[in-house]
């Protein structure tokens, strides 16, 4: 062998070894796309949105003890719900609510479930843009026309490009920064309390048990709000499919526990500090943004408000993805194609027609949300109404129905009295109660009651 051949052989061997080492390190990277930690952060960010800004208002109404109990209950139910969804996705090898429903039930069920999911996500996404508008108004004291223009520009130049990502895991780095932004908000609220002292309206009794005067509906609404504060199930099927090295029940259980723990810590911190800093009853404004308005000129408060805007815009993208999936499902059905047919689809300008439809659906979804946030304010009550029972349906009714349908396929060993089926039926009954109550509580403000 000549010296030149030897150098080529050595270089080739080194290149092969280096590429093998790179692939191994890539697989072992804790923050790779599909890893447990980044997936958990993405899932927690899907849950922690604008609701974190008003969670202390509910704590001021019912007391810290009741609030924390509701948060713990909601967290446990969310972990169970996520596990059920991941089990169904893995066993059917389908990675969207629509495809799993079609596999286990019927296309009509898929369309209904996808519609409910899309309504929940559209309503939440519109709320995030509204929060961005509120932050803009607080910082710059802008009028309504300028605020609307700002929301449109944010939708066009920020939300539209980010909505084009193929995978939810693409957002993992932004999601991590977004969680950090919310931690900064918690620090600023703690600073406010340290600088101004505990609000004079707070006593040990009303901090722990509430100021009194809360009705049964108030307490039930608190349960409802805290349970759905964790609502991130709409992203679970696709994140399960993106899990590496392969989708697994244990992996998604770890994701569920970690993401719910992150959400619980943030919600609990804001609940406690918010009440101590801003008081109880009428002392609490609608959101932390308004609570911090008197000190908005402080540089760290200004940075925290901008961080909140960044955080809700990140959360916005997680809510657009399920809308895209629903629209993609409708397009596939209209074209008579299945979810695995993209590789055989016709190609235009280097992209499949399926991908082009996905892009158009993503941009159309963002435009619709911008329209809701800026113009059609009267539609918000309707979206809140749909979202109230839609979230209960998606999070606590669909998952147990999937498990029951999966087990019924095994007709020889199926029994309604098995532990798993009895638990699923109980979970479904709870979901039905939340479904009915959520609808009832959403109708009351619409009727002015």
CSV table of C-alpha atoms in Angstrom, one decimal:
chain,number,residue,atom,x,y,z
A,1,UNK,CA,0.0,0.0,0.0
A,2,UNK,CA,1.4,3.4,-1.0
A,3,UNK,CA,1.7,6.3,1.5
A,4,UNK,CA,-1.0,8.1,-0.4
A,5,UNK,CA,-3.3,5.1,-0.1
A,6,UNK,CA,-2.5,4.8,3.6
A,7,UNK,CA,-3.4,8.5,4.1
A,8,UNK,CA,-6.7,8.0,2.3
A,9,UNK,CA,-7.4,4.9,4.4
A,10,UNK,CA,-6.6,6.7,7.7
A,11,UNK,CA,-8.6,9.7,6.7
A,12,UNK,CA,-11.5,7.5,5.8
A,13,UNK,CA,-11.3,5.6,9.0
A,14,UNK,CA,-11.1,8.8,11.0
A,15,UNK,CA,-14.0,10.2,9.2
A,16,UNK,CA,-16.1,7.1,9.8
A,17,UNK,CA,-15.1,7.1,13.5
A,18,UNK,CA,-15.8,10.8,13.9
A,19,UNK,CA,-19.2,10.5,12.2
A,20,UNK,CA,-20.1,7.5,14.4
A,21,UNK,CA,-19.0,9.5,17.5
A,22,UNK,CA,-21.0,12.5,16.3
A,23,UNK,CA,-24.1,10.4,15.8
A,24,UNK,CA,-23.7,8.8,19.2
A,25,UNK,CA,-23.2,12.1,20.9
A,26,UNK,CA,-26.2,13.5,19.1
A,27,UNK,CA,-28.3,10.5,20.3
A,28,UNK,CA,-27.1,11.1,23.8
A,29,UNK,CA,-27.6,14.9,23.8
A,30,UNK,CA,-30.1,15.7,26.5
A,31,UNK,CA,-31.6,18.6,24.5
A,32,UNK,CA,-31.9,16.9,21.1
A,33,UNK,CA,-35.3,17.1,19.3
A,34,UNK,CA,-37.4,14.3,20.8
A,35,UNK,CA,-35.4,14.0,24.1
A,36,UNK,CA,-37.3,13.8,27.3
A,37,UNK,CA,-36.2,17.1,28.7
A,38,UNK,CA,-36.9,19.3,25.6
A,39,UNK,CA,-40.2,17.5,25.0
A,40,UNK,CA,-41.3,18.1,28.6
A,41,UNK,CA,-40.3,21.8,28.3
A,42,UNK,CA,-42.3,22.1,25.0
A,43,UNK,CA,-45.3,20.4,26.7
A,44,UNK,CA,-45.1,22.6,29.7
A,45,UNK,CA,-44.9,25.7,27.5
A,46,UNK,CA,-48.0,24.6,25.7
A,47,UNK,CA,-49.8,24.7,29.0
A,48,UNK,CA,-48.3,27.8,30.6
A,49,UNK,CA,-49.7,30.7,28.6
A,50,UNK,CA,-51.8,33.8,29.4
A,51,UNK,CA,-53.4,32.0,32.3
A,52,UNK,CA,-50.3,32.5,34.5
A,53,UNK,CA,-51.0,36.2,34.4
A,54,UNK,CA,-54.4,35.8,36.1
A,55,UNK,CA,-53.9,32.8,38.3
A,56,UNK,CA,-53.3,35.0,41.4
A,57,UNK,CA,-56.7,36.5,40.9
A,58,UNK,CA,-58.3,33.1,41.5
A,59,UNK,CA,-56.1,32.6,44.5
A,60,UNK,CA,-57.2,35.9,45.9
A,61,UNK,CA,-60.9,34.8,45.7
A,62,UNK,CA,-60.7,31.3,47.2
A,63,UNK,CA,-57.5,31.3,49.3
A,64,UNK,CA,-54.0,29.8,48.8
A,65,UNK,CA,-54.9,26.4,50.4
A,66,UNK,CA,-57.8,25.7,48.1
A,67,UNK,CA,-55.8,27.0,45.1
A,68,UNK,CA,-52.9,24.8,45.7
A,69,UNK,CA,-55.2,21.8,46.3
A,70,UNK,CA,-56.8,22.5,42.9
A,71,UNK,CA,-53.4,22.8,41.3
A,72,UNK,CA,-52.3,19.4,42.6
A,73,UNK,CA,-55.5,17.8,41.5
A,74,UNK,CA,-55.2,19.3,38.1
A,75,UNK,CA,-51.6,18.2,37.8
A,76,UNK,CA,-52.4,14.5,38.7
A,77,UNK,CA,-55.3,14.4,36.2
A,78,UNK,CA,-53.1,15.9,33.5
A,79,UNK,CA,-50.4,13.3,34.0
A,80,UNK,CA,-52.9,10.5,33.7
A,81,UNK,CA,-54.5,12.0,30.6
A,82,UNK,CA,-51.2,12.5,28.9
A,83,UNK,CA,-50.3,8.8,29.6
A,84,UNK,CA,-53.6,7.6,28.1
A,85,UNK,CA,-53.1,9.7,24.9
A,86,UNK,CA,-49.5,8.5,24.5
A,87,UNK,CA,-50.6,4.8,24.9
A,88,UNK,CA,-53.2,5.2,22.3
A,89,UNK,CA,-50.9,7.0,19.9
A,90,UNK,CA,-48.1,4.4,20.3
A,91,UNK,CA,-50.4,1.4,19.9
A,92,UNK,CA,-52.1,2.8,16.8
A,93,UNK,CA,-48.9,4.4,15.5
A,94,UNK,CA,-50.9,7.5,14.7
A,95,UNK,CA,-49.7,11.0,15.8
A,96,UNK,CA,-52.7,13.3,15.7
A,97,UNK,CA,-56.1,13.3,17.4
A,98,UNK,CA,-57.9,13.0,14.0
A,99,UNK,CA,-55.9,9.9,12.9
A,100,UNK,CA,-56.2,8.1,16.2
A,101,UNK,CA,-60.0,8.8,16.3
A,102,UNK,CA,-60.3,7.5,12.7
A,103,UNK,CA,-58.4,4.4,13.5
A,104,UNK,CA,-60.4,3.6,16.6
A,105,UNK,CA,-63.9,5.0,15.7
A,106,UNK,CA,-65.0,6.7,12.5
A,107,UNK,CA,-64.0,9.7,10.3
A,108,UNK,CA,-67.1,11.6,11.7
A,109,UNK,CA,-65.6,11.3,15.2
A,110,UNK,CA,-62.3,12.5,13.8
A,111,UNK,CA,-63.8,15.6,12.3
A,112,UNK,CA,-65.8,16.4,15.4
A,113,UNK,CA,-62.7,15.9,17.7
A,114,UNK,CA,-60.5,17.9,15.4
A,115,UNK,CA,-63.0,20.7,15.3
A,116,UNK,CA,-63.2,20.9,19.1
A,117,UNK,CA,-59.4,20.8,19.3
A,118,UNK,CA,-59.1,23.6,16.8
A,119,UNK,CA,-61.7,25.8,18.5
A,120,UNK,CA,-59.9,25.5,21.9
A,121,UNK,CA,-56.5,26.3,20.3
A,122,UNK,CA,-57.9,29.2,18.2
A,123,UNK,CA,-59.5,30.8,21.3
A,124,UNK,CA,-56.3,30.4,23.3
A,125,UNK,CA,-54.1,31.7,20.5
A,126,UNK,CA,-56.3,34.8,20.1
A,127,UNK,CA,-55.9,35.4,23.8
A,128,UNK,CA,-52.1,35.4,23.5
A,129,UNK,CA,-52.2,38.1,20.8
A,130,UNK,CA,-54.5,40.1,23.0
A,131,UNK,CA,-52.0,39.8,25.8
A,132,UNK,CA,-49.3,41.1,23.5
A,133,UNK,CA,-51.5,44.0,22.7
A,134,UNK,CA,-52.1,44.7,26.4
A,135,UNK,CA,-48.3,44.7,27.1
A,136,UNK,CA,-47.8,47.1,24.2
A,137,UNK,CA,-50.4,49.5,25.5
A,138,UNK,CA,-49.0,49.4,29.0
A,139,UNK,CA,-45.4,50.0,27.9
A,140,UNK,CA,-46.1,52.7,25.3
A,141,UNK,CA,-49.6,54.0,26.4
A,142,UNK,CA,-50.8,53.4,22.8
A,143,UNK,CA,-54.3,54.0,21.6
A,144,UNK,CA,-56.6,51.2,20.3
A,145,UNK,CA,-55.8,51.8,16.6
A,146,UNK,CA,-52.0,51.6,17.3
A,147,UNK,CA,-52.5,48.5,19.4
A,148,UNK,CA,-54.4,46.8,16.6
A,149,UNK,CA,-51.7,47.7,14.1
A,150,UNK,CA,-49.1,46.2,16.4
A,151,UNK,CA,-51.0,43.0,16.8
A,152,UNK,CA,-51.3,42.7,13.0
A,153,UNK,CA,-47.6,43.3,12.5
A,154,UNK,CA,-46.7,40.7,15.2
A,155,UNK,CA,-49.0,38.2,13.5
A,156,UNK,CA,-47.4,38.8,10.0
A,157,UNK,CA,-43.7,39.1,10.9
A,158,UNK,CA,-43.4,36.9,14.0
A,159,UNK,CA,-46.2,34.4,14.1
A,160,UNK,CA,-46.5,33.5,10.4
A,161,UNK,CA,-42.8,32.5,9.9
A,162,UNK,CA,-42.7,30.5,13.2
A,163,UNK,CA,-46.0,28.7,12.3
A,164,UNK,CA,-44.3,27.1,9.3
A,165,UNK,CA,-42.2,24.7,11.3
A,166,UNK,CA,-42.8,21.0,10.5
A,167,UNK,CA,-42.2,19.7,14.0
A,168,UNK,CA,-43.3,20.9,17.4
A,169,UNK,CA,-39.9,20.0,18.7
A,170,UNK,CA,-38.4,22.8,16.6
A,171,UNK,CA,-39.6,25.1,19.3
A,172,UNK,CA,-37.7,23.5,22.1
A,173,UNK,CA,-35.0,26.2,22.5
A,174,UNK,CA,-37.6,29.0,22.3
A,175,UNK,CA,-39.7,27.1,24.8
A,176,UNK,CA,-36.9,26.9,27.3
A,177,UNK,CA,-36.2,30.6,27.0
A,178,UNK,CA,-39.9,31.2,27.4
A,179,UNK,CA,-40.1,29.3,30.6
A,180,UNK,CA,-37.1,31.4,31.7
A,181,UNK,CA,-39.0,34.5,30.8
A,182,UNK,CA,-41.9,33.5,33.1
A,183,UNK,CA,-39.4,32.8,35.9
A,184,UNK,CA,-38.2,36.4,35.5
A,185,UNK,CA,-41.8,37.5,35.9
A,186,UNK,CA,-42.0,35.6,39.2
A,187,UNK,CA,-38.8,37.2,40.3
A,188,UNK,CA,-40.2,40.7,39.5
A,189,UNK,CA,-43.4,40.0,41.5
A,190,UNK,CA,-41.2,38.9,44.4
A,191,UNK,CA,-39.2,42.1,44.1
A,192,UNK,CA,-42.4,44.1,44.1
A,193,UNK,CA,-43.5,42.4,47.3
A,194,UNK,CA,-40.0,42.9,48.9
A,195,UNK,CA,-39.9,46.6,47.8
A,196,UNK,CA,-43.5,47.5,48.8
A,197,UNK,CA,-44.1,44.9,51.5
A,198,UNK,CA,-47.0,42.6,51.8
A,199,UNK,CA,-50.2,44.3,50.8
A,200,UNK,CA,-52.2,45.7,53.7
A,201,UNK,CA,-55.4,43.8,52.7
A,202,UNK,CA,-53.7,40.4,53.3
A,203,UNK,CA,-54.1,38.6,56.7
A,204,UNK,CA,-53.1,35.1,57.6
A,205,UNK,CA,-56.8,34.0,57.4
A,206,UNK,CA,-57.8,35.5,54.1
A,207,UNK,CA,-54.5,34.5,52.5
A,208,UNK,CA,-55.0,30.9,53.4
A,209,UNK,CA,-58.8,30.6,53.2
A,210,UNK,CA,-59.9,33.6,51.0
A,211,UNK,CA,-61.6,36.8,52.0
A,212,UNK,CA,-65.1,35.2,52.3
A,213,UNK,CA,-68.2,35.8,50.2
A,214,UNK,CA,-67.2,33.3,47.5
A,215,UNK,CA,-70.1,31.3,46.1
A,216,UNK,CA,-70.3,27.7,45.2
A,217,UNK,CA,-69.9,28.7,41.5
A,218,UNK,CA,-66.7,30.6,42.4
A,219,UNK,CA,-65.2,27.5,44.0
A,220,UNK,CA,-66.2,25.3,41.2
A,221,UNK,CA,-64.9,27.8,38.6
A,222,UNK,CA,-61.6,27.7,40.5
A,223,UNK,CA,-61.4,23.9,40.1
A,224,UNK,CA,-62.3,24.3,36.5
A,225,UNK,CA,-59.7,26.9,35.9
A,226,UNK,CA,-56.9,25.1,37.7
A,227,UNK,CA,-57.6,21.8,36.0
A,228,UNK,CA,-57.5,23.4,32.6
A,229,UNK,CA,-54.4,25.5,33.5
A,230,UNK,CA,-52.4,22.4,32.6
A,231,UNK,CA,-54.3,21.9,29.3
A,232,UNK,CA,-51.6,20.8,26.8
A,233,UNK,CA,-53.0,17.5,25.6
A,234,UNK,CA,-53.6,18.9,22.1
A,235,UNK,CA,-49.8,18.6,21.5
A,236,UNK,CA,-49.3,15.1,23.1
A,237,UNK,CA,-49.8,12.9,20.0
A,238,UNK,CA,-47.3,14.7,17.8
A,239,UNK,CA,-44.8,15.1,20.6
A,240,UNK,CA,-45.2,11.3,21.3
A,241,UNK,CA,-44.4,10.6,17.7
A,242,UNK,CA,-41.3,12.9,17.8
A,243,UNK,CA,-39.9,11.1,20.9
A,244,UNK,CA,-36.4,9.6,20.3
A,245,UNK,CA,-34.9,7.1,19.9
A,246,UNK,CA,-38.5,5.8,19.6
A,247,UNK,CA,-41.9,6.6,21.1
A,248,UNK,CA,-42.4,4.8,24.4
A,249,UNK,CA,-44.9,4.8,27.3
A,250,UNK,CA,-42.2,5.3,29.9
A,251,UNK,CA,-40.6,8.1,28.0
A,252,UNK,CA,-43.9,10.0,27.8
A,253,UNK,CA,-44.7,9.3,31.5
A,254,UNK,CA,-41.4,11.0,32.4
A,255,UNK,CA,-42.3,13.9,30.0
A,256,UNK,CA,-45.8,14.2,31.7
A,257,UNK,CA,-44.3,14.2,35.2
A,258,UNK,CA,-41.6,16.8,34.4
A,259,UNK,CA,-43.8,19.1,32.3
A,260,UNK,CA,-46.6,19.1,34.9
A,261,UNK,CA,-44.1,19.7,37.7
A,262,UNK,CA,-42.7,22.8,35.9
A,263,UNK,CA,-46.2,24.1,35.4
A,264,UNK,CA,-47.2,23.5,39.0
A,265,UNK,CA,-44.1,25.3,40.4
A,266,UNK,CA,-44.8,28.4,38.2
A,267,UNK,CA,-48.5,28.5,38.9
A,268,UNK,CA,-48.0,28.0,42.6
A,269,UNK,CA,-45.3,30.6,42.8
A,270,UNK,CA,-47.4,33.2,41.0
A,271,UNK,CA,-50.5,32.4,43.0
A,272,UNK,CA,-48.7,32.9,46.4
A,273,UNK,CA,-46.5,35.8,45.5
A,274,UNK,CA,-49.3,37.6,43.5
A,275,UNK,CA,-51.7,37.5,46.5
A,276,UNK,CA,-49.0,38.7,49.0
A,277,UNK,CA,-47.8,41.5,46.7
A,278,UNK,CA,-51.1,42.8,45.3
A,279,UNK,CA,-53.7,41.8,47.9
A,280,UNK,CA,-57.1,40.1,48.0
A,281,UNK,CA,-60.6,40.8,46.7
A,282,UNK,CA,-60.9,44.1,44.7
A,283,UNK,CA,-57.2,44.9,45.2
A,284,UNK,CA,-56.3,42.3,42.6
A,285,UNK,CA,-56.6,43.5,39.0
A,286,UNK,CA,-57.4,41.2,36.0
A,287,UNK,CA,-53.8,40.3,35.3
A,288,UNK,CA,-50.2,40.8,36.6
A,289,UNK,CA,-49.6,43.2,33.6
A,290,UNK,CA,-52.2,45.6,35.1
A,291,UNK,CA,-50.9,45.0,38.6
A,292,UNK,CA,-47.4,46.0,37.5
A,293,UNK,CA,-48.5,49.1,35.6
A,294,UNK,CA,-47.7,51.6,38.3
A,295,UNK,CA,-44.0,50.5,38.2
A,296,UNK,CA,-43.8,49.8,34.5
A,297,UNK,CA,-40.9,52.4,34.1
A,298,UNK,CA,-38.6,50.4,36.3
A,299,UNK,CA,-36.1,48.7,33.9
A,300,UNK,CA,-36.5,45.2,35.3
A,301,UNK,CA,-40.3,45.5,35.2
A,302,UNK,CA,-40.1,46.7,31.6
A,303,UNK,CA,-37.8,43.7,30.7
A,304,UNK,CA,-40.2,41.3,32.4
A,305,UNK,CA,-43.2,42.7,30.4
A,306,UNK,CA,-41.3,42.2,27.2
A,307,UNK,CA,-40.3,38.7,28.3
A,308,UNK,CA,-44.1,38.0,28.9
A,309,UNK,CA,-44.8,39.1,25.4
A,310,UNK,CA,-42.1,36.7,24.1
A,311,UNK,CA,-43.4,33.9,26.2
A,312,UNK,CA,-47.0,34.1,25.0
A,313,UNK,CA,-45.9,34.4,21.4
A,314,UNK,CA,-43.9,31.1,21.9
A,315,UNK,CA,-47.0,29.5,23.4
A,316,UNK,CA,-49.0,30.8,20.4
A,317,UNK,CA,-47.1,28.4,18.1
A,318,UNK,CA,-48.0,25.3,20.1
A,319,UNK,CA,-51.7,26.2,19.7
A,320,UNK,CA,-51.4,26.7,16.0
A,321,UNK,CA,-50.0,23.3,15.3
A,322,UNK,CA,-53.2,21.3,16.2
A,323,UNK,CA,-55.2,23.7,14.0
A,324,UNK,CA,-52.8,22.9,11.1
A,325,UNK,CA,-53.3,19.2,11.8
A,326,UNK,CA,-57.0,19.4,11.6
A,327,UNK,CA,-57.0,21.4,8.4
A,328,UNK,CA,-54.4,19.0,6.9
A,329,UNK,CA,-56.7,16.1,7.8
A,330,UNK,CA,-59.6,17.7,6.0
A,331,UNK,CA,-57.5,18.3,3.0
A,332,UNK,CA,-56.2,14.7,2.9
A,333,UNK,CA,-59.8,13.4,3.1
A,334,UNK,CA,-60.9,15.7,0.3
A,335,UNK,CA,-58.0,14.5,-1.8
A,336,UNK,CA,-58.5,10.8,-0.9
A,337,UNK,CA,-55.1,10.4,0.6
A,338,UNK,CA,-53.8,8.9,3.9
A,339,UNK,CA,-51.4,10.3,6.4
A,340,UNK,CA,-48.4,8.3,5.0
A,341,UNK,CA,-48.8,9.3,1.4
A,342,UNK,CA,-46.7,12.5,1.3
A,343,UNK,CA,-43.6,10.7,-0.2
A,344,UNK,CA,-45.7,9.7,-3.3
A,345,UNK,CA,-47.3,13.1,-3.7
A,346,UNK,CA,-46.7,15.4,-6.6
A,347,UNK,CA,-43.8,17.9,-6.1
A,348,UNK,CA,-43.9,21.6,-6.9
A,349,UNK,CA,-40.9,23.9,-6.5
A,350,UNK,CA,-39.1,21.3,-4.4
A,351,UNK,CA,-41.9,20.6,-2.0
A,352,UNK,CA,-44.7,18.1,-2.0
A,353,UNK,CA,-48.3,19.4,-2.6
A,354,UNK,CA,-49.1,18.1,0.9
A,355,UNK,CA,-46.4,20.4,2.3
A,356,UNK,CA,-47.7,23.3,0.3
A,357,UNK,CA,-51.2,22.7,1.7
A,358,UNK,CA,-49.7,22.6,5.2
A,359,UNK,CA,-48.0,26.0,4.6
A,360,UNK,CA,-51.2,27.6,3.4
A,361,UNK,CA,-53.2,26.1,6.3
A,362,UNK,CA,-50.6,27.4,8.8
A,363,UNK,CA,-50.7,31.0,7.4
A,364,UNK,CA,-54.5,30.9,7.1
A,365,UNK,CA,-54.7,29.8,10.8
A,366,UNK,CA,-52.5,32.7,11.9
A,367,UNK,CA,-54.5,35.2,9.8
A,368,UNK,CA,-57.8,33.9,11.4
A,369,UNK,CA,-56.4,34.3,14.9
A,370,UNK,CA,-55.2,37.9,14.1
A,371,UNK,CA,-58.7,38.6,12.8
A,372,UNK,CA,-60.3,37.3,16.0
A,373,UNK,CA,-57.8,39.3,18.2
A,374,UNK,CA,-58.3,42.6,16.4
A,375,UNK,CA,-61.7,42.7,14.8
A,376,UNK,CA,-64.3,40.1,15.8
A,377,UNK,CA,-64.4,40.8,19.5
A,378,UNK,CA,-68.0,39.6,19.7
A,379,UNK,CA,-66.9,36.1,18.6
A,380,UNK,CA,-64.7,35.8,21.7
A,381,UNK,CA,-67.7,34.8,23.9
A,382,UNK,CA,-68.6,32.1,21.4
A,383,UNK,CA,-65.0,30.8,21.3
A,384,UNK,CA,-64.9,30.9,25.1
A,385,UNK,CA,-68.1,28.8,25.1
A,386,UNK,CA,-66.7,26.3,22.7
A,387,UNK,CA,-63.3,26.2,24.4
A,388,UNK,CA,-64.9,25.6,27.9
A,389,UNK,CA,-66.4,22.2,26.9
A,390,UNK,CA,-63.8,21.6,24.2
A,391,UNK,CA,-60.9,21.5,26.6
A,392,UNK,CA,-62.8,19.1,28.9
A,393,UNK,CA,-63.7,16.9,25.9
A,394,UNK,CA,-60.1,16.8,24.5
A,395,UNK,CA,-58.4,16.4,27.9
A,396,UNK,CA,-60.6,14.1,29.9
A,397,UNK,CA,-63.2,12.5,27.6
A,398,UNK,CA,-61.3,11.4,24.5
A,399,UNK,CA,-58.3,9.7,26.3
A,400,UNK,CA,-60.4,7.2,28.3
A,401,UNK,CA,-62.6,6.5,25.3
A,402,UNK,CA,-59.4,5.7,23.3
A,403,UNK,CA,-58.2,3.2,26.0
A,404,UNK,CA,-61.6,1.5,26.1
A,405,UNK,CA,-61.8,1.2,22.3
A,406,UNK,CA,-58.2,-0.2,22.2
A,407,UNK,CA,-59.0,-2.9,24.8
A,408,UNK,CA,-62.3,-3.8,23.2
A,409,UNK,CA,-60.4,-4.9,20.0
A,410,UNK,CA,-59.1,-7.8,22.1
A,411,UNK,CA,-62.6,-9.3,22.4
A,412,UNK,CA,-61.5,-12.6,24.1
A,413,UNK,CA,-59.8,-10.9,27.0
A,414,UNK,CA,-61.9,-7.8,27.3
A,415,UNK,CA,-63.8,-7.2,30.5
A,416,UNK,CA,-65.7,-4.1,31.7
A,417,UNK,CA,-64.6,-5.1,35.3
A,418,UNK,CA,-60.8,-5.1,34.7
A,419,UNK,CA,-58.8,-2.5,36.6
A,420,UNK,CA,-57.8,-0.5,33.5
A,421,UNK,CA,-61.4,-0.3,32.1
A,422,UNK,CA,-63.0,0.6,35.5
A,423,UNK,CA,-60.4,3.4,35.9
A,424,UNK,CA,-61.0,4.6,32.3
A,425,UNK,CA,-64.8,4.6,32.9
A,426,UNK,CA,-64.3,6.6,36.1
A,427,UNK,CA,-62.0,9.1,34.3
A,428,UNK,CA,-64.6,9.4,31.6
A,429,UNK,CA,-67.3,10.1,34.1
A,430,UNK,CA,-65.2,12.9,35.7
A,431,UNK,CA,-64.6,14.3,32.2
A,432,UNK,CA,-68.3,14.3,31.5
A,433,UNK,CA,-68.9,16.2,34.7
A,434,UNK,CA,-66.3,18.8,33.8
A,435,UNK,CA,-67.7,18.9,30.2
A,436,UNK,CA,-71.2,19.7,31.5
A,437,UNK,CA,-70.1,22.2,34.2
A,438,UNK,CA,-67.7,23.9,31.8
A,439,UNK,CA,-70.5,24.5,29.4
A,440,UNK,CA,-72.8,25.7,32.1
A,441,UNK,CA,-70.2,28.1,33.6
A,442,UNK,CA,-69.5,29.5,30.1
A,443,UNK,CA,-73.1,30.1,29.3
A,444,UNK,CA,-73.8,32.2,32.4
A,445,UNK,CA,-71.7,35.2,31.4
A,446,UNK,CA,-73.1,35.0,27.8
A,447,UNK,CA,-76.6,35.2,29.3
A,448,UNK,CA,-75.5,38.0,31.7
A,449,UNK,CA,-76.2,35.9,34.8
